[in-house]
């Protein structure tokens, strides 16, 4: 299909469901929560960082939409998180917040007339950043952060931008893209070769972090497909190349109730097809290490994680 006739419109007057004013702040009262193995996870994170081992935080876009950007930045600043990994939507909501001060449109209304995702600032700027980054042979996350440096007048709120703050702290922020899943893929200036190239570079960066994960921790928050899949492949790359990765602590946080994570699941059980349970909790740690699943909302888990680590 020729999409050159796509009509974009400014997002400046768009009603956003998430704004800078709705972001949670580290230091605010934290909802009470505890769970079996959470103490163990806190100990493993502290041990990993004491031994200079990585703590990788993988997430779906709803971590940003839940207003937790400042917690993620604070975890990086305190040295608890050494790598951020997310999907395309995660990068879009982060990008929009620091450029427009708000993100997350009302999809059920906008999809009716084909205006869903057709935003000039998001589509044009993000694709420009990615295209320029591909020409410079840098990754997807770094491409977006570099673009913010080049056009600071467009991005007045970078203090609350996870990928930009990671860039300034020299912490990898990698984005693992499925083609056709993101609103910027609807734009006429989307170059899929550039998107693939920059995201491919980010995958190799993730492989580098995973290769040092022996004694480290992998945390996945709400990413049901991309996070579990890229982790399993990165781990296979690391092990194929001979890197020691036996002593891994892997934890998954989601609203999904997995029940007994040690139960052998039958093919007719829907839990069998839940990727995080297989690709994060069980498969990577089947011979050694430890895998845990926590059924909890992000607005509870991440503030409690920060509180316990910084107490």
Short mmCIF file of C-alpha atoms in Angstrom, two decimals:
data_model
loop_
_atom_site.label_atom_id
_atom_site.label_comp_id
_atom_site.label_asym_id
_atom_site.label_seq_id
_atom_site.Cartn_x
_atom_site.Cartn_y
_atom_site.Cartn_z
CA UNK A 1 0.00 0.00 0.00
CA UNK A 2 1.18 3.52 -0.81
CA UNK A 3 0.85 5.44 2.48
CA UNK A 4 2.24 8.75 1.22
CA UNK A 5 -1.25 10.26 1.57
CA UNK A 6 -1.39 9.65 5.34
CA UNK A 7 -2.59 12.79 7.17
CA UNK A 8 -0.81 13.70 10.38
CA UNK A 9 -1.94 16.31 12.87
CA UNK A 10 -0.28 18.14 15.75
CA UNK A 11 -0.50 16.52 19.17
CA UNK A 12 -0.21 19.88 20.92
CA UNK A 13 -3.93 20.06 21.72
CA UNK A 14 -4.45 16.32 22.18
CA UNK A 15 -6.07 15.14 25.41
CA UNK A 16 -3.51 12.96 27.20
CA UNK A 17 -4.42 10.34 29.75
CA UNK A 18 -0.94 10.58 31.35
CA UNK A 19 0.79 13.89 32.10
CA UNK A 20 3.84 15.07 33.99
CA UNK A 21 1.50 16.05 36.82
CA UNK A 22 0.44 12.41 37.23
CA UNK A 23 3.98 11.08 37.72
CA UNK A 24 4.75 9.48 41.06
CA UNK A 25 7.68 10.75 43.08
CA UNK A 26 10.25 8.70 45.00
CA UNK A 27 9.71 9.56 48.64
CA UNK A 28 5.91 9.58 48.35
CA UNK A 29 4.04 7.14 50.63
CA UNK A 30 4.38 3.62 49.24
CA UNK A 31 1.51 1.08 49.20
CA UNK A 32 2.16 -1.72 51.68
CA UNK A 33 3.12 -4.93 49.92
CA UNK A 34 5.21 -7.98 50.52
CA UNK A 35 5.39 -11.41 48.95
CA UNK A 36 7.27 -14.69 49.36
CA UNK A 37 10.77 -14.43 47.88
CA UNK A 38 10.70 -10.62 47.71
CA UNK A 39 13.23 -10.38 50.55
CA UNK A 40 15.40 -12.87 48.69
CA UNK A 41 15.19 -10.77 45.51
CA UNK A 42 16.24 -7.60 47.36
CA UNK A 43 19.24 -9.48 48.78
CA UNK A 44 20.22 -10.75 45.35
CA UNK A 45 20.05 -7.25 43.82
CA UNK A 46 22.21 -5.83 46.61
CA UNK A 47 24.67 -8.70 46.26
CA UNK A 48 24.81 -8.26 42.47
CA UNK A 49 25.62 -4.57 42.69
CA UNK A 50 28.14 -5.10 45.50
CA UNK A 51 29.92 -7.50 43.15
CA UNK A 52 29.52 -5.13 40.18
CA UNK A 53 27.19 -7.49 38.37
CA UNK A 54 24.37 -6.12 36.18
CA UNK A 55 20.75 -5.59 37.11
CA UNK A 56 18.70 -5.41 33.92
CA UNK A 57 15.20 -3.94 34.11
CA UNK A 58 12.94 -4.96 31.23
CA UNK A 59 9.52 -3.40 30.96
CA UNK A 60 6.41 -2.96 28.92
CA UNK A 61 5.05 0.50 28.11
CA UNK A 62 2.57 0.51 30.99
CA UNK A 63 5.37 1.12 33.48
CA UNK A 64 5.71 4.58 31.87
CA UNK A 65 1.93 5.00 31.57
CA UNK A 66 1.57 4.18 35.27
CA UNK A 67 3.63 7.30 36.00
CA UNK A 68 6.77 5.56 37.26
CA UNK A 69 9.43 7.31 35.17
CA UNK A 70 10.94 9.12 38.14
CA UNK A 71 11.30 5.86 40.05
CA UNK A 72 13.18 4.29 37.15
CA UNK A 73 15.48 7.31 36.92
CA UNK A 74 16.06 7.22 40.68
CA UNK A 75 16.93 3.49 40.55
CA UNK A 76 19.54 4.24 37.87
CA UNK A 77 20.91 7.24 39.73
CA UNK A 78 21.32 5.16 42.89
CA UNK A 79 23.19 2.49 40.95
CA UNK A 80 20.63 -0.28 41.39
CA UNK A 81 19.70 -0.60 37.71
CA UNK A 82 22.43 -0.89 35.06
CA UNK A 83 20.37 -1.48 31.90
CA UNK A 84 16.85 -0.50 30.79
CA UNK A 85 15.16 -2.57 28.07
CA UNK A 86 11.71 -2.00 26.60
CA UNK A 87 9.58 -2.20 23.46
CA UNK A 88 8.63 0.45 20.90
CA UNK A 89 5.61 1.68 22.86
CA UNK A 90 7.84 2.19 25.88
CA UNK A 91 10.06 4.51 23.86
CA UNK A 92 7.07 6.39 22.42
CA UNK A 93 5.43 7.20 25.76
CA UNK A 94 8.80 8.25 27.21
CA UNK A 95 9.50 10.40 24.12
CA UNK A 96 6.08 12.08 24.20
CA UNK A 97 6.25 12.87 27.90
CA UNK A 98 9.53 14.73 27.58
CA UNK A 99 8.48 16.54 24.41
CA UNK A 100 4.78 17.23 24.92
CA UNK A 101 4.42 16.89 28.68
CA UNK A 102 1.79 14.20 28.17
CA UNK A 103 1.13 10.88 26.47
CA UNK A 104 -1.49 8.13 25.97
CA UNK A 105 -4.45 9.12 23.80
CA UNK A 106 -8.00 7.78 23.93
CA UNK A 107 -7.60 4.94 21.42
CA UNK A 108 -11.21 3.74 21.33
CA UNK A 109 -12.30 7.18 20.09
CA UNK A 110 -9.43 7.91 17.70
CA UNK A 111 -9.52 4.52 15.96
CA UNK A 112 -13.03 5.26 14.66
CA UNK A 113 -11.89 7.91 12.17
CA UNK A 114 -8.30 6.82 11.54
CA UNK A 115 -6.65 9.54 13.60
CA UNK A 116 -5.20 7.09 16.13
CA UNK A 117 -1.45 7.56 16.36
CA UNK A 118 -1.30 10.09 13.51
CA UNK A 119 0.70 12.72 15.40
CA UNK A 120 3.18 14.99 13.68
CA UNK A 121 5.56 15.49 16.58
CA UNK A 122 5.75 11.82 17.56
CA UNK A 123 5.87 10.27 14.09
CA UNK A 124 8.08 12.81 12.32
CA UNK A 125 10.53 13.49 15.14
CA UNK A 126 10.99 9.88 16.22
CA UNK A 127 11.50 8.61 12.69
CA UNK A 128 13.93 11.44 11.97
CA UNK A 129 15.89 10.47 15.08
CA UNK A 130 15.96 6.80 14.11
CA UNK A 131 16.92 7.50 10.50
CA UNK A 132 19.77 9.76 11.62
CA UNK A 133 20.89 7.20 14.18
CA UNK A 134 20.99 4.43 11.60
CA UNK A 135 23.27 6.57 9.42
CA UNK A 136 25.55 6.97 12.45
CA UNK A 137 25.48 3.23 13.25
CA UNK A 138 24.09 3.74 16.74
CA UNK A 139 21.23 2.00 18.53
CA UNK A 140 17.55 2.91 18.74
CA UNK A 141 17.62 4.25 22.29
CA UNK A 142 20.79 6.23 21.75
CA UNK A 143 19.36 7.65 18.51
CA UNK A 144 16.39 9.13 20.36
CA UNK A 145 18.53 10.56 23.16
CA UNK A 146 21.00 12.07 20.68
CA UNK A 147 18.10 13.73 18.83
CA UNK A 148 16.95 15.31 22.09
CA UNK A 149 20.42 16.78 22.51
CA UNK A 150 20.35 18.18 18.97
CA UNK A 151 16.90 19.77 19.42
CA UNK A 152 16.65 20.73 23.12
CA UNK A 153 13.96 23.31 22.39
CA UNK A 154 11.60 20.49 21.38
CA UNK A 155 12.13 18.53 24.59
CA UNK A 156 11.70 20.73 27.67
CA UNK A 157 11.07 17.84 30.06
CA UNK A 158 14.12 15.57 29.63
CA UNK A 159 14.61 15.52 33.42
CA UNK A 160 11.72 13.02 33.48
CA UNK A 161 12.79 11.07 30.38
CA UNK A 162 14.03 7.58 31.22
CA UNK A 163 15.94 6.96 27.99
CA UNK A 164 17.56 10.41 28.03
CA UNK A 165 18.66 10.18 31.65
CA UNK A 166 20.04 6.70 30.99
CA UNK A 167 22.01 8.15 28.07
CA UNK A 168 23.44 10.90 30.28
CA UNK A 169 24.44 8.31 32.90
CA UNK A 170 26.03 6.08 30.23
CA UNK A 171 23.51 3.33 31.02
CA UNK A 172 22.16 1.33 28.06
CA UNK A 173 18.51 1.95 27.23
CA UNK A 174 17.63 -0.53 24.51
CA UNK A 175 14.39 -0.88 22.56
CA UNK A 176 13.36 -4.11 20.89
CA UNK A 177 10.96 -3.41 18.06
CA UNK A 178 8.32 -5.56 16.38
CA UNK A 179 7.59 -4.03 12.98
CA UNK A 180 4.04 -2.75 12.58
CA UNK A 181 3.28 -2.53 16.30
CA UNK A 182 4.01 1.17 16.90
CA UNK A 183 2.22 4.35 15.83
CA UNK A 184 5.40 5.74 14.25
CA UNK A 185 5.28 2.83 11.78
CA UNK A 186 2.14 4.41 10.30
CA UNK A 187 4.06 7.49 9.20
CA UNK A 188 5.23 8.06 5.62
CA UNK A 189 8.74 8.87 6.89
CA UNK A 190 9.12 5.54 8.70
CA UNK A 191 12.18 3.72 7.31
CA UNK A 192 11.93 0.10 8.36
CA UNK A 193 15.51 -0.63 7.40
CA UNK A 194 16.60 2.11 9.84
CA UNK A 195 14.24 0.86 12.54
CA UNK A 196 15.53 -2.67 12.10
CA UNK A 197 19.16 -1.61 12.05
CA UNK A 198 19.00 0.51 15.20
CA UNK A 199 16.95 -2.04 17.11
CA UNK A 200 19.36 -4.76 15.97
CA UNK A 201 22.25 -2.77 17.43
CA UNK A 202 20.25 -2.52 20.67
CA UNK A 203 19.79 -6.30 20.69
CA UNK A 204 23.54 -6.80 20.54
CA UNK A 205 23.91 -4.30 23.39
CA UNK A 206 21.44 -6.35 25.42
CA UNK A 207 23.42 -9.50 24.58
CA UNK A 208 26.51 -7.78 26.02
CA UNK A 209 24.72 -7.02 29.30
CA UNK A 210 23.25 -10.53 29.52
CA UNK A 211 26.69 -12.06 28.91
CA UNK A 212 27.81 -10.57 32.25
CA UNK A 213 24.69 -11.75 34.11
CA UNK A 214 26.39 -14.49 36.16
CA UNK A 215 25.65 -13.31 39.69
CA UNK A 216 23.33 -10.64 38.28
CA UNK A 217 19.58 -10.04 38.17
CA UNK A 218 17.04 -9.75 35.35
CA UNK A 219 13.75 -8.00 36.23
CA UNK A 220 10.76 -7.98 33.90
CA UNK A 221 7.81 -5.67 34.56
CA UNK A 222 4.71 -6.26 32.47
CA UNK A 223 6.34 -7.16 29.17
CA UNK A 224 4.41 -10.24 28.11
CA UNK A 225 6.14 -10.94 24.79
CA UNK A 226 9.06 -8.73 23.73
CA UNK A 227 10.94 -8.77 27.04
CA UNK A 228 10.76 -12.56 27.57
CA UNK A 229 11.59 -13.35 23.96
CA UNK A 230 14.61 -11.07 23.55
CA UNK A 231 15.97 -12.16 26.95
CA UNK A 232 15.84 -15.84 26.03
CA UNK A 233 17.60 -15.19 22.70
CA UNK A 234 20.23 -12.93 24.28
CA UNK A 235 20.87 -15.58 26.92
CA UNK A 236 21.27 -18.24 24.22
CA UNK A 237 23.79 -16.02 22.40
CA UNK A 238 25.77 -15.49 25.61
CA UNK A 239 25.84 -19.19 26.46
CA UNK A 240 26.67 -20.20 22.90
CA UNK A 241 29.72 -17.92 23.04
CA UNK A 242 30.83 -19.48 26.32
CA UNK A 243 30.01 -16.71 28.80
CA UNK A 244 29.24 -17.99 32.32
CA UNK A 245 25.57 -17.30 33.06
CA UNK A 246 24.60 -20.06 35.50
CA UNK A 247 23.95 -18.00 38.62
CA UNK A 248 21.05 -15.82 37.41
CA UNK A 249 18.22 -14.39 39.45
CA UNK A 250 15.25 -13.74 37.17
CA UNK A 251 12.03 -12.13 38.41
CA UNK A 252 8.78 -11.36 36.62
CA UNK A 253 6.23 -8.82 37.89
CA UNK A 254 2.76 -8.77 36.34
CA UNK A 255 -0.98 -8.73 37.06
CA UNK A 256 -1.15 -12.25 35.65
CA UNK A 257 -1.68 -14.85 38.38
CA UNK A 258 0.61 -17.74 37.50
CA UNK A 259 -0.39 -19.86 40.48
CA UNK A 260 2.28 -22.32 41.58
CA UNK A 261 5.22 -21.46 39.34
CA UNK A 262 6.75 -24.91 39.95
CA UNK A 263 3.64 -26.74 38.74
CA UNK A 264 4.04 -28.70 35.52
CA UNK A 265 1.46 -27.17 33.18
CA UNK A 266 -0.57 -29.05 30.57
CA UNK A 267 -1.09 -27.79 27.03
CA UNK A 268 -4.74 -26.99 27.75
CA UNK A 269 -3.77 -24.70 30.64
CA UNK A 270 -3.63 -21.04 29.50
CA UNK A 271 -0.71 -20.44 31.85
CA UNK A 272 1.41 -22.74 29.67
CA UNK A 273 1.38 -20.07 26.91
CA UNK A 274 2.32 -17.15 29.16
CA UNK A 275 5.81 -16.32 27.86
CA UNK A 276 7.31 -14.66 30.96
CA UNK A 277 6.68 -17.75 33.06
CA UNK A 278 8.55 -19.92 30.55
CA UNK A 279 11.22 -17.58 29.19
CA UNK A 280 12.12 -15.69 32.36
CA UNK A 281 11.12 -17.66 35.44
CA UNK A 282 11.69 -21.31 34.48
CA UNK A 283 13.74 -21.98 31.33
CA UNK A 284 16.79 -19.76 32.08
CA UNK A 285 17.06 -21.14 35.63
CA UNK A 286 16.12 -24.78 35.09
CA UNK A 287 19.65 -26.04 35.85
CA UNK A 288 20.79 -23.36 38.29
CA UNK A 289 19.95 -19.90 39.56
CA UNK A 290 16.52 -18.83 40.72
CA UNK A 291 13.34 -17.66 38.97
CA UNK A 292 10.42 -15.91 40.70
CA UNK A 293 7.01 -14.62 39.66
CA UNK A 294 5.21 -11.84 41.54
CA UNK A 295 1.54 -11.06 40.92
CA UNK A 296 1.28 -7.33 41.57
CA UNK A 297 0.57 -3.96 39.93
CA UNK A 298 3.50 -1.79 38.79
CA UNK A 299 2.35 1.10 40.98
CA UNK A 300 2.94 -1.19 43.96
CA UNK A 301 5.94 -3.29 42.92
CA UNK A 302 8.34 -0.61 41.66
CA UNK A 303 7.85 1.85 44.55
CA UNK A 304 8.33 -1.03 47.01
CA UNK A 305 11.42 -2.18 45.15
CA UNK A 306 12.88 1.31 45.36
CA UNK A 307 11.92 1.73 49.00
CA UNK A 308 13.48 -1.58 50.04
CA UNK A 309 16.69 -1.02 48.10
CA UNK A 310 17.21 2.51 49.39
CA UNK A 311 16.04 1.94 52.99
#
